[in-house]
Amino acid sequence: MRPIRHLATPLLAMLLGGCLGDSDSVAGIEGTGSPATVVSGSVTAYGSIYVNGVHVEIDTADVSVNGAPAGVEDIQLGMVVDVELAELDGDQAVADEVRYTRLLQGSIESVTESSDARKALKVLGQTVIVYDDIQFDGVAFEALSEGVGIDVSGHVDDSDRLVASRVSAAESVTPEVVGVVEALDEQTQRFLINDLWVSFSGSDITGGELAEGTKVRVSGGVLNEDGLAAEAVSILSRPELEDGTTLSQEGVVGRFGTIGDFDVAGVRVNASEAELDGTEALSSGVRVAVKGTMVEGVLMAEQLRVLRNGVNRIRTEVGAVEEQAGVVTLMGRAYHVTDLTAFEDAAAGRGRHSEFNLSQLRAGDAVEVFAFYRGEELVVTRIKRLEPADQRIEIRGPVTAIYPENQSIRVTGVTVWLNGAEGAELLSELRRGDQVQVEGQLTGQEQLEASSLRLSELPANAKGGCPDFVPQCGGRPDVGAGGGPGTQEQALRF
């Protein structure tokens, strides 16, 4: 790391551009004699850690997990953390303090919604939204089913659902949930957190007094048909954000009036003068990243970005890496890496906290990559390096052209030949824009001989599933699907 110098808060605000992550709170922004600078987001890579595009050295920081002292090794990929910076030079920083609070631990009661890219779970009466491009540890997306114990990090949306950034296996489940007190009944000594009744009779209550609308962490106790008889209830107070505080915040838009007046994670935001990216669909329920400075209780945003999940997926070998351009070539197609791209190294023989980012990725590496379409460009949300022996080639993405006479289709820039493939009979029913999943073997740079084809189901509200030029995605008029590979479609580079 290059030398780091201490910068004044106004300069910090200028340098914290464009890189925001997952956070439901700004807990711990406290008066230290001057306004704080906090980077809140999910851990996207190691070395020490990367949060919101900033390389943060945390070896000398005070680390806490669920309010208790912890070690650097306890901070894991996908965890939503609040980091107070002591020093910053460009995108290199040293942390004063790192705080992590889990949202939920419990056993899955039911799966209420399921598609190839997203599931909705019920855990301790809470609805948990899980996309398959987030961080998993000890449990796979496909294995999320009734009775499985999980630990969830993430943030809360406008409907009080928990949107996961990390799901890990919890072999020994201790009930724990963070939420807002509703229907408080002092006589019966119980309250609601969404669909979970919590009895606080005999509970150890710390941090303040229970009240309607109070944010709490409920932990331990006995779970039965009447709810949870809690062992402990901790009041989670939110400190005032003093003027001049630099805040980088990701969350879900709650109340929405205008671009100059809306709420994100409980913070009032004015983005009327902000640099905007993808905000044409801004409304309640949309996940955004916002950064700016607090002025009289309002976050005066300098930048606002709408965030999307990587609903397209490809498993293959890396063709080339252009680190300076931020481009990874997969099967002849350019995939664009951003400062928000998450990196995970699942190959054996590497330490749990080994540094892995674009500079460590090599041609020939086996990878699983998740991406969304921004216009006609594929933007990567996650790169996972796999075992070298894992050579299965798989694509999940939109059909961008269909060639019945050649028994082939184009999927995310790759020509897929269907002769003899399981599911090839679906060719006669396919339309441009349909999501499919194909497996097979490479026969050329942009050529795949399929062994199987099936329709792939995505959530109805999934964004970035296909490029703008496909009419079913709301793009420009159809240019025609006939003629075979190498004709009209070649000019579109799909």
Coordinates of C-alpha atoms in Angstrom, one line a residue:
M1 CA 0.0 0.0 0.0
R2 CA 1.3 3.5 -0.8
P3 CA 1.8 6.0 2.0
I4 CA -1.4 7.3 3.4
R5 CA -2.0 10.8 4.7
H6 CA -4.7 12.2 6.8
L7 CA -7.3 14.3 4.9
A8 CA -9.8 16.8 6.2
T9 CA -13.5 15.8 6.0
P10 CA -14.3 18.0 2.9
L11 CA -11.6 16.3 0.9
L12 CA -12.8 12.9 2.1
A13 CA -16.2 13.7 0.7
M14 CA -14.8 14.5 -2.7
L15 CA -12.8 11.3 -2.8
L16 CA -15.6 8.9 -1.8
G17 CA -17.1 8.9 -5.2
G18 CA -19.2 6.2 -6.9
C19 CA -18.6 3.2 -4.7
L20 CA -21.4 2.3 -2.4
G21 CA -22.6 -1.0 -0.8
D22 CA -25.2 -2.7 1.4
S23 CA -26.2 -1.0 4.7
D24 CA -29.4 -0.7 6.6
S25 CA -28.0 1.7 9.2
V26 CA -25.4 4.3 10.0
A27 CA -25.1 3.1 13.6
G28 CA -22.1 4.5 15.5
I29 CA -21.6 7.8 13.7
E30 CA -20.8 9.6 16.9
G31 CA -19.5 13.0 17.9
T32 CA -15.7 12.9 18.1
G33 CA -15.1 16.6 17.9
S34 CA -15.6 16.8 14.1
P35 CA -18.1 15.3 11.6
A36 CA -17.4 11.6 10.9
T37 CA -16.7 10.0 7.5
V38 CA -18.4 6.5 7.3
V39 CA -18.3 4.1 4.4
S40 CA -21.2 1.6 4.8
G41 CA -21.5 -1.4 2.5
S42 CA -20.9 -5.0 1.9
V43 CA -17.4 -6.5 1.9
T44 CA -16.7 -7.2 -1.7
A45 CA -13.1 -8.6 -1.6
Y46 CA -10.2 -9.3 0.8
G47 CA -6.9 -7.6 1.2
S48 CA -7.6 -6.4 4.1
I49 CA -11.1 -5.7 2.8
Y50 CA -12.7 -3.7 0.0
V51 CA -15.9 -1.8 0.8
N52 CA -17.6 0.6 -1.7
G53 CA -14.5 0.4 -4.0
V54 CA -12.2 1.6 -1.2
H55 CA -9.3 -0.7 -0.2
V56 CA -9.5 -0.5 3.6
E57 CA -6.7 -1.6 5.9
I58 CA -8.4 -2.9 9.1
D59 CA -5.5 -4.7 10.9
T60 CA -5.3 -1.9 13.5
A61 CA -9.0 -1.0 13.7
D62 CA -11.4 -1.7 16.5
V63 CA -13.6 -4.5 15.2
S64 CA -17.0 -5.4 16.7
V65 CA -19.6 -8.1 15.7
N66 CA -23.1 -7.7 17.1
G67 CA -21.8 -5.1 19.6
A68 CA -19.1 -7.4 21.0
P69 CA -15.3 -7.1 20.4
A70 CA -14.1 -9.3 17.5
G71 CA -11.1 -9.9 15.4
V72 CA -10.2 -9.0 11.8
E73 CA -10.8 -12.6 10.8
D74 CA -14.4 -12.3 11.9
I75 CA -15.2 -9.9 9.0
Q76 CA -16.3 -12.0 6.0
L77 CA -17.2 -11.4 2.4
G78 CA -20.7 -10.1 2.0
M79 CA -21.1 -8.8 5.5
V80 CA -22.6 -5.3 5.7
V81 CA -20.2 -3.2 7.7
D82 CA -19.9 0.4 8.9
V83 CA -16.3 1.6 8.6
E84 CA -15.1 4.8 10.1
L85 CA -12.0 5.9 8.2
A86 CA -9.0 7.4 10.0
E87 CA -7.0 8.0 6.9
L88 CA -7.6 8.0 3.2
D89 CA -5.5 8.6 0.1
G90 CA -7.4 8.1 -3.2
D91 CA -9.0 4.6 -2.9
Q92 CA -6.6 3.5 -0.1
A93 CA -7.7 3.9 3.5
V94 CA -7.0 2.9 7.1
A95 CA -10.0 2.2 9.4
D96 CA -10.5 3.5 12.9
E97 CA -13.5 1.2 13.5
V98 CA -15.3 -1.6 11.8
R99 CA -18.8 -2.6 13.0
Y100 CA -21.0 -5.5 11.8
T101 CA -24.5 -6.4 13.0
R102 CA -26.2 -9.5 11.6
L103 CA -29.9 -9.1 10.6
L104 CA -31.2 -12.6 11.3
Q105 CA -30.3 -16.1 12.4
G106 CA -32.8 -19.0 12.3
S107 CA -34.2 -22.0 10.4
I108 CA -36.1 -21.6 7.2
E109 CA -39.8 -22.1 7.9
S110 CA -40.9 -22.1 4.2
V111 CA -39.9 -21.0 0.7
T112 CA -42.7 -18.7 -0.5
E113 CA -41.2 -17.8 -3.9
S114 CA -38.6 -19.5 -6.0
S115 CA -37.0 -18.8 -9.4
D116 CA -33.6 -19.5 -10.9
A117 CA -32.2 -16.2 -9.7
R118 CA -34.2 -15.4 -6.5
K119 CA -36.0 -17.0 -3.6
A120 CA -38.2 -15.6 -0.9
L121 CA -37.9 -17.3 2.5
K122 CA -39.7 -17.2 5.8
V123 CA -37.4 -17.2 8.8
L124 CA -38.6 -16.3 12.3
G125 CA -41.6 -14.6 10.8
Q126 CA -39.4 -12.5 8.5
T127 CA -39.4 -12.5 4.7
V128 CA -35.9 -12.8 3.4
I129 CA -35.1 -12.1 -0.3
V130 CA -32.1 -14.0 -1.6
Y131 CA -30.6 -13.6 -5.1
D132 CA -28.1 -16.2 -6.3
D133 CA -25.4 -13.6 -7.1
I134 CA -24.8 -12.8 -3.4
Q135 CA -22.2 -14.3 -1.1
F136 CA -22.9 -17.8 0.2
D137 CA -20.9 -19.7 2.8
G138 CA -21.5 -23.3 3.8
V139 CA -24.9 -23.4 2.0
A140 CA -25.7 -23.1 -1.7
F141 CA -28.6 -21.1 -3.2
E142 CA -30.1 -24.3 -4.5
A143 CA -30.0 -25.8 -1.0
L144 CA -32.2 -23.1 0.6
S145 CA -35.2 -25.1 1.8
E146 CA -37.4 -25.8 4.8
G147 CA -35.4 -26.6 8.0
V148 CA -32.1 -25.3 6.9
G149 CA -30.4 -23.0 9.5
I150 CA -29.0 -19.8 8.1
D151 CA -27.3 -16.6 9.2
V152 CA -28.3 -13.5 7.1
S153 CA -26.6 -10.1 6.5
G154 CA -28.0 -7.4 4.3
H155 CA -30.4 -4.5 4.5
V156 CA -34.2 -3.8 4.9
D157 CA -36.4 -2.8 2.0
D158 CA -39.5 -0.6 2.0
S159 CA -41.8 -3.5 2.9
D160 CA -39.7 -4.5 5.9
R161 CA -38.3 -7.5 4.0
L162 CA -34.6 -8.5 4.6
V163 CA -32.7 -8.3 1.4
A164 CA -29.6 -10.6 1.8
S165 CA -26.1 -9.7 0.8
R166 CA -24.7 -12.8 2.6
V167 CA -26.2 -16.1 3.6
S168 CA -24.2 -18.6 5.6
A169 CA -24.9 -21.9 7.2
A170 CA -25.8 -21.9 10.9
E171 CA -25.3 -25.4 12.2
S172 CA -26.3 -24.5 15.7
V173 CA -29.2 -22.0 15.5
T174 CA -29.7 -19.4 18.2
P175 CA -32.8 -17.3 17.3
E176 CA -31.8 -13.7 16.5
V177 CA -33.6 -11.0 14.6
V178 CA -33.2 -7.3 14.1
G179 CA -36.4 -5.3 13.5
V180 CA -38.8 -2.6 14.6
V181 CA -41.2 -3.0 17.6
E182 CA -44.9 -3.0 16.6
A183 CA -48.1 -3.8 18.6
L184 CA -46.3 -3.3 21.9
D185 CA -48.4 -4.7 24.7
E186 CA -47.1 -3.9 28.2
Q187 CA -49.8 -5.9 29.9
T188 CA -48.9 -9.2 28.1
Q189 CA -45.3 -8.1 27.7
R190 CA -45.0 -8.9 24.1
F191 CA -44.6 -7.2 20.7
L192 CA -44.4 -7.9 17.0
I193 CA -41.5 -7.9 14.6
N194 CA -43.2 -8.3 11.3
D195 CA -44.9 -11.8 11.7
L196 CA -43.0 -12.8 14.8
W197 CA -44.5 -12.4 18.3
V198 CA -41.8 -11.7 20.8
S199 CA -42.4 -12.2 24.6
F200 CA -40.0 -10.0 26.7
S201 CA -41.3 -11.3 30.1
G202 CA -38.1 -12.1 31.9
S203 CA -35.9 -10.8 29.1
D204 CA -32.7 -8.9 29.7
I205 CA -33.5 -5.5 28.2
T206 CA -30.5 -3.2 27.5
G207 CA -29.8 0.0 25.7
G208 CA -32.9 1.9 26.7
E209 CA -36.7 1.5 27.1
L210 CA -39.0 -0.4 24.7
A211 CA -41.3 1.7 22.7
E212 CA -43.5 1.5 19.6
G213 CA -41.2 2.0 16.6
T214 CA -38.0 1.3 18.4
K215 CA -35.4 -0.7 16.5
V216 CA -34.2 -3.8 18.5
R217 CA -32.1 -6.9 18.3
V218 CA -33.8 -9.9 19.9
S219 CA -31.7 -12.9 20.6
G220 CA -31.8 -16.3 22.3
G221 CA -34.7 -17.9 24.1
V222 CA -37.3 -20.5 23.3
L223 CA -39.2 -20.6 20.0
N224 CA -42.7 -22.1 20.1
E225 CA -46.1 -21.9 18.4
D226 CA -46.8 -18.6 20.2
G227 CA -43.6 -16.9 19.0
L228 CA -40.2 -16.3 20.6
A229 CA -39.7 -16.0 24.4
A230 CA -36.6 -13.9 24.1
E231 CA -33.6 -14.2 26.3
A232 CA -32.3 -10.7 25.5
V233 CA -33.6 -7.5 23.8
S234 CA -31.2 -4.8 22.9
I235 CA -32.4 -1.3 21.9
L236 CA -30.5 -0.2 18.8
S237 CA -30.5 3.6 19.0
R238 CA -29.6 5.7 15.9
P239 CA -27.4 8.7 16.7
E240 CA -28.1 12.0 15.1
L241 CA -26.1 12.7 11.9
E242 CA -24.5 16.1 12.6
D243 CA -24.0 18.6 9.9
G244 CA -20.9 18.0 7.8
T245 CA -21.0 14.2 8.2
T246 CA -19.9 12.5 5.0
L247 CA -22.2 9.6 4.4
S248 CA -22.0 6.8 1.8
Q249 CA -25.2 4.8 2.1
E250 CA -26.9 2.0 0.2
G251 CA -30.5 1.1 0.9
V252 CA -34.0 0.8 -0.5
V253 CA -36.0 3.9 -1.2
G254 CA -38.9 4.1 1.3
R255 CA -41.0 7.3 1.1
F256 CA -40.6 8.9 -2.3
G257 CA -41.9 12.4 -3.1
T258 CA -39.6 13.8 -5.7
I259 CA -35.9 13.5 -6.7
G260 CA -35.3 16.2 -4.1
D261 CA -37.2 14.6 -1.3
F262 CA -37.2 10.9 -0.5
D263 CA -35.9 8.5 2.2
V264 CA -33.2 5.8 2.0
A265 CA -32.7 3.6 5.1
G266 CA -34.3 6.2 7.3
V267 CA -32.2 9.1 6.0
R268 CA -33.9 12.0 4.2
V269 CA -32.2 12.6 0.8
N270 CA -32.2 15.5 -1.6
A271 CA -30.6 14.4 -4.9
S272 CA -31.8 17.2 -7.1
E273 CA -28.2 18.3 -7.7
A274 CA -26.7 14.9 -7.7
E275 CA -24.9 13.0 -10.5
L276 CA -27.5 10.4 -11.5
D277 CA -27.0 6.9 -12.9
G278 CA -29.9 4.7 -13.9
T279 CA -32.5 6.7 -12.0
E280 CA -35.2 6.8 -14.7
A281 CA -37.2 4.2 -12.6
L282 CA -36.6 5.8 -9.2
S283 CA -39.4 5.1 -6.8
S284 CA -40.3 3.5 -3.5
G285 CA -38.8 -0.1 -3.3
V286 CA -35.9 0.6 -5.6
R287 CA -32.4 -0.2 -4.3
V288 CA -30.0 2.7 -4.6
A289 CA -26.5 3.9 -3.6
V290 CA -26.2 7.5 -2.5
K291 CA -23.4 9.6 -1.1
G292 CA -23.1 13.1 0.1
T293 CA -23.0 15.4 3.1
M294 CA -25.5 16.0 5.9
V295 CA -26.9 19.5 6.0
E296 CA -29.7 20.4 8.5
G297 CA -30.8 16.8 8.8
V298 CA -30.9 16.1 5.0
L299 CA -28.3 14.2 3.0
M300 CA -27.4 16.5 0.1
A301 CA -26.4 13.9 -2.4
E302 CA -23.5 14.3 -4.8
Q303 CA -24.1 11.0 -6.5
L304 CA -27.1 8.6 -6.8
R305 CA -27.0 5.2 -8.4
V306 CA -29.7 2.6 -9.0
L307 CA -28.3 -0.9 -8.2
R308 CA -29.3 -4.1 -10.0
N309 CA -28.7 -7.8 -9.4
G310 CA -26.7 -10.0 -11.8
V311 CA -29.5 -12.2 -13.1
N312 CA -27.4 -13.4 -16.1
R313 CA -24.8 -16.1 -15.3
I314 CA -21.9 -17.8 -17.2
R315 CA -19.5 -20.5 -16.1
T316 CA -16.5 -20.9 -18.3
E317 CA -12.8 -20.1 -18.6
V318 CA -11.4 -16.6 -18.7
G319 CA -10.3 -15.7 -22.2
A320 CA -8.4 -12.5 -21.3
V321 CA -8.2 -9.8 -18.6
E322 CA -7.7 -6.1 -19.3
E323 CA -7.1 -4.7 -15.8
Q324 CA -6.8 -1.1 -16.7
A325 CA -9.9 -1.2 -18.9
G326 CA -11.8 -3.3 -16.3
V327 CA -12.8 -5.9 -18.9
V328 CA -12.9 -9.7 -18.6
T329 CA -13.4 -11.6 -21.9
L330 CA -15.6 -14.7 -21.6
M331 CA -16.3 -16.8 -24.7
G332 CA -15.3 -13.9 -26.9
R333 CA -17.6 -11.4 -25.1
A334 CA -16.6 -8.4 -23.0
Y335 CA -17.8 -8.3 -19.4
H336 CA -17.3 -5.0 -17.6
V337 CA -16.0 -4.9 -14.0
T338 CA -16.8 -1.9 -11.8
D339 CA -15.8 -0.7 -8.4
L340 CA -18.8 -2.5 -7.0
T341 CA -18.0 -5.9 -8.4
A342 CA -17.6 -8.6 -5.7
F343 CA -14.7 -11.2 -5.9
E344 CA -14.7 -14.6 -4.4
D345 CA -11.9 -17.2 -4.6
A346 CA -13.4 -20.7 -4.2
A347 CA -10.3 -22.5 -5.6
A348 CA -8.6 -24.8 -3.1
G349 CA -5.2 -24.1 -1.5
R350 CA -5.8 -20.4 -0.8
G351 CA -6.4 -18.9 2.7
R352 CA -9.8 -17.8 3.7
H353 CA -8.8 -14.1 3.7
S354 CA -6.4 -14.3 0.7
E355 CA -6.5 -11.2 -1.5
F356 CA -8.4 -11.7 -4.7
N357 CA -9.5 -9.1 -7.2
L358 CA -9.1 -8.3 -10.9
S359 CA -5.4 -8.0 -10.6
Q360 CA -5.2 -11.7 -9.5
L361 CA -7.5 -13.0 -12.2
R362 CA -5.7 -14.9 -15.1
A363 CA -6.6 -16.2 -18.5
G364 CA -7.5 -19.8 -18.2
D365 CA -9.1 -19.5 -14.7
A366 CA -12.4 -21.3 -14.3
V367 CA -15.0 -18.8 -13.2
E368 CA -18.7 -18.2 -12.5
V369 CA -19.7 -14.7 -13.4
F370 CA -23.0 -12.9 -12.7
A371 CA -23.9 -9.8 -14.7
F372 CA -26.7 -7.5 -15.8
Y373 CA -27.3 -5.6 -19.0
R374 CA -26.8 -1.8 -19.0
G375 CA -28.0 -0.9 -22.5
E376 CA -26.1 -3.5 -24.6
E377 CA -23.2 -3.8 -22.1
L378 CA -22.8 -6.6 -19.6
V379 CA -21.9 -5.3 -16.2
V380 CA -20.5 -7.8 -13.6
T381 CA -21.8 -8.0 -10.1
R382 CA -19.7 -11.0 -8.9
I383 CA -16.8 -13.0 -10.1
K384 CA -16.2 -16.4 -8.4
R385 CA -13.0 -18.3 -9.2
L386 CA -13.6 -22.1 -9.3
E387 CA -11.6 -25.2 -9.0
P388 CA -9.5 -25.7 -12.2
A389 CA -11.2 -29.2 -12.7
D390 CA -14.6 -27.6 -12.8
Q391 CA -14.9 -27.2 -16.5
R392 CA -18.7 -27.3 -17.0
I393 CA -19.7 -24.6 -19.5
E394 CA -23.1 -23.0 -18.6
I395 CA -24.9 -19.9 -19.7
R396 CA -28.1 -18.3 -18.3
G397 CA -29.3 -15.4 -20.2
P398 CA -31.6 -13.9 -22.8
V399 CA -32.2 -15.3 -26.3
T400 CA -31.1 -12.4 -28.6
A401 CA -31.5 -14.2 -32.0
I402 CA -33.2 -17.4 -33.3
Y403 CA -32.1 -19.4 -36.4
P404 CA -34.6 -22.3 -36.8
E405 CA -33.1 -23.5 -40.1
N406 CA -29.7 -23.9 -38.4
Q407 CA -31.0 -25.3 -35.1
S408 CA -29.2 -22.5 -33.3
I409 CA -29.8 -19.5 -31.1
R410 CA -27.7 -16.6 -29.7
V411 CA -27.5 -16.2 -25.9
T412 CA -25.4 -13.4 -24.4
G413 CA -23.3 -13.1 -27.5
V414 CA -22.7 -16.8 -27.9
T415 CA -24.0 -19.0 -30.8
V416 CA -25.5 -22.1 -29.3
W417 CA -26.0 -25.1 -31.5
L418 CA -28.9 -27.3 -30.4
N419 CA -28.6 -30.4 -32.7
G420 CA -29.1 -33.5 -30.4
A421 CA -29.4 -31.4 -27.2
E422 CA -31.8 -32.3 -24.5
G423 CA -34.6 -29.8 -24.8
A424 CA -33.9 -28.9 -28.4
E425 CA -37.6 -29.2 -29.1
L426 CA -38.1 -25.9 -27.3
L427 CA -36.6 -24.1 -30.3
S428 CA -40.0 -23.8 -32.1
E429 CA -41.5 -22.0 -29.0
L430 CA -38.7 -19.6 -28.2
R431 CA -39.0 -15.8 -28.7
R432 CA -36.3 -13.2 -28.5
G433 CA -36.0 -12.0 -24.9
D434 CA -36.8 -15.5 -23.4
Q435 CA -34.5 -16.4 -20.6
V436 CA -32.8 -19.8 -21.1
Q437 CA -30.1 -21.9 -19.5
V438 CA -27.8 -24.0 -21.7
E439 CA -24.9 -26.4 -20.9
G440 CA -22.4 -27.8 -23.3
Q441 CA -18.9 -27.7 -24.7
L442 CA -17.0 -25.0 -26.5
T443 CA -16.4 -25.5 -30.2
G444 CA -15.1 -22.0 -30.9
Q445 CA -14.5 -18.6 -29.3
E446 CA -18.2 -17.7 -29.5
Q447 CA -19.6 -21.2 -30.3
L448 CA -21.2 -23.7 -27.9
E449 CA -22.5 -27.2 -28.7
A450 CA -25.3 -27.6 -26.3
S451 CA -26.0 -30.8 -24.3
S452 CA -29.1 -29.3 -22.7
L453 CA -31.5 -26.4 -23.1
R454 CA -34.2 -25.3 -20.7
L455 CA -36.3 -22.2 -20.1
S456 CA -35.0 -20.2 -17.1
E457 CA -37.4 -18.4 -14.8
L458 CA -36.5 -14.9 -13.5
P459 CA -38.4 -12.7 -11.0
A460 CA -41.1 -10.6 -12.7
N461 CA -39.4 -7.4 -11.6
A462 CA -35.8 -8.4 -12.5
K463 CA -34.0 -5.6 -14.2
G464 CA -31.0 -5.9 -16.5
G465 CA -32.0 -9.3 -17.8
C466 CA -31.5 -8.5 -21.5
P467 CA -30.1 -5.9 -23.8
D468 CA -32.0 -2.8 -24.9
F469 CA -32.3 -3.9 -28.5
V470 CA -34.5 -6.8 -27.7
P471 CA -38.1 -5.5 -27.9
Q472 CA -39.4 -7.7 -25.1
C473 CA -36.9 -5.9 -22.9
G474 CA -38.3 -2.5 -23.9
G475 CA -35.6 -1.8 -26.5
R476 CA -35.8 -0.7 -30.1
P477 CA -37.9 -2.5 -32.7
D478 CA -37.1 -6.0 -33.7
V479 CA -34.5 -6.3 -36.5
G480 CA -35.5 -9.8 -37.5
A481 CA -34.2 -13.2 -36.3
G482 CA -33.8 -15.0 -39.5
G483 CA -30.8 -15.4 -41.8
G484 CA -28.5 -17.4 -39.6
P485 CA -25.4 -16.5 -37.6
G486 CA -23.2 -13.8 -39.1
T487 CA -25.9 -11.8 -41.0
Q488 CA -28.1 -9.0 -39.5
E489 CA -27.3 -9.8 -35.9
Q490 CA -23.5 -9.6 -36.4
A491 CA -23.7 -5.8 -36.7
L492 CA -25.3 -5.7 -33.3
R493 CA -22.5 -7.7 -31.7
F494 CA -25.0 -10.1 -30.2

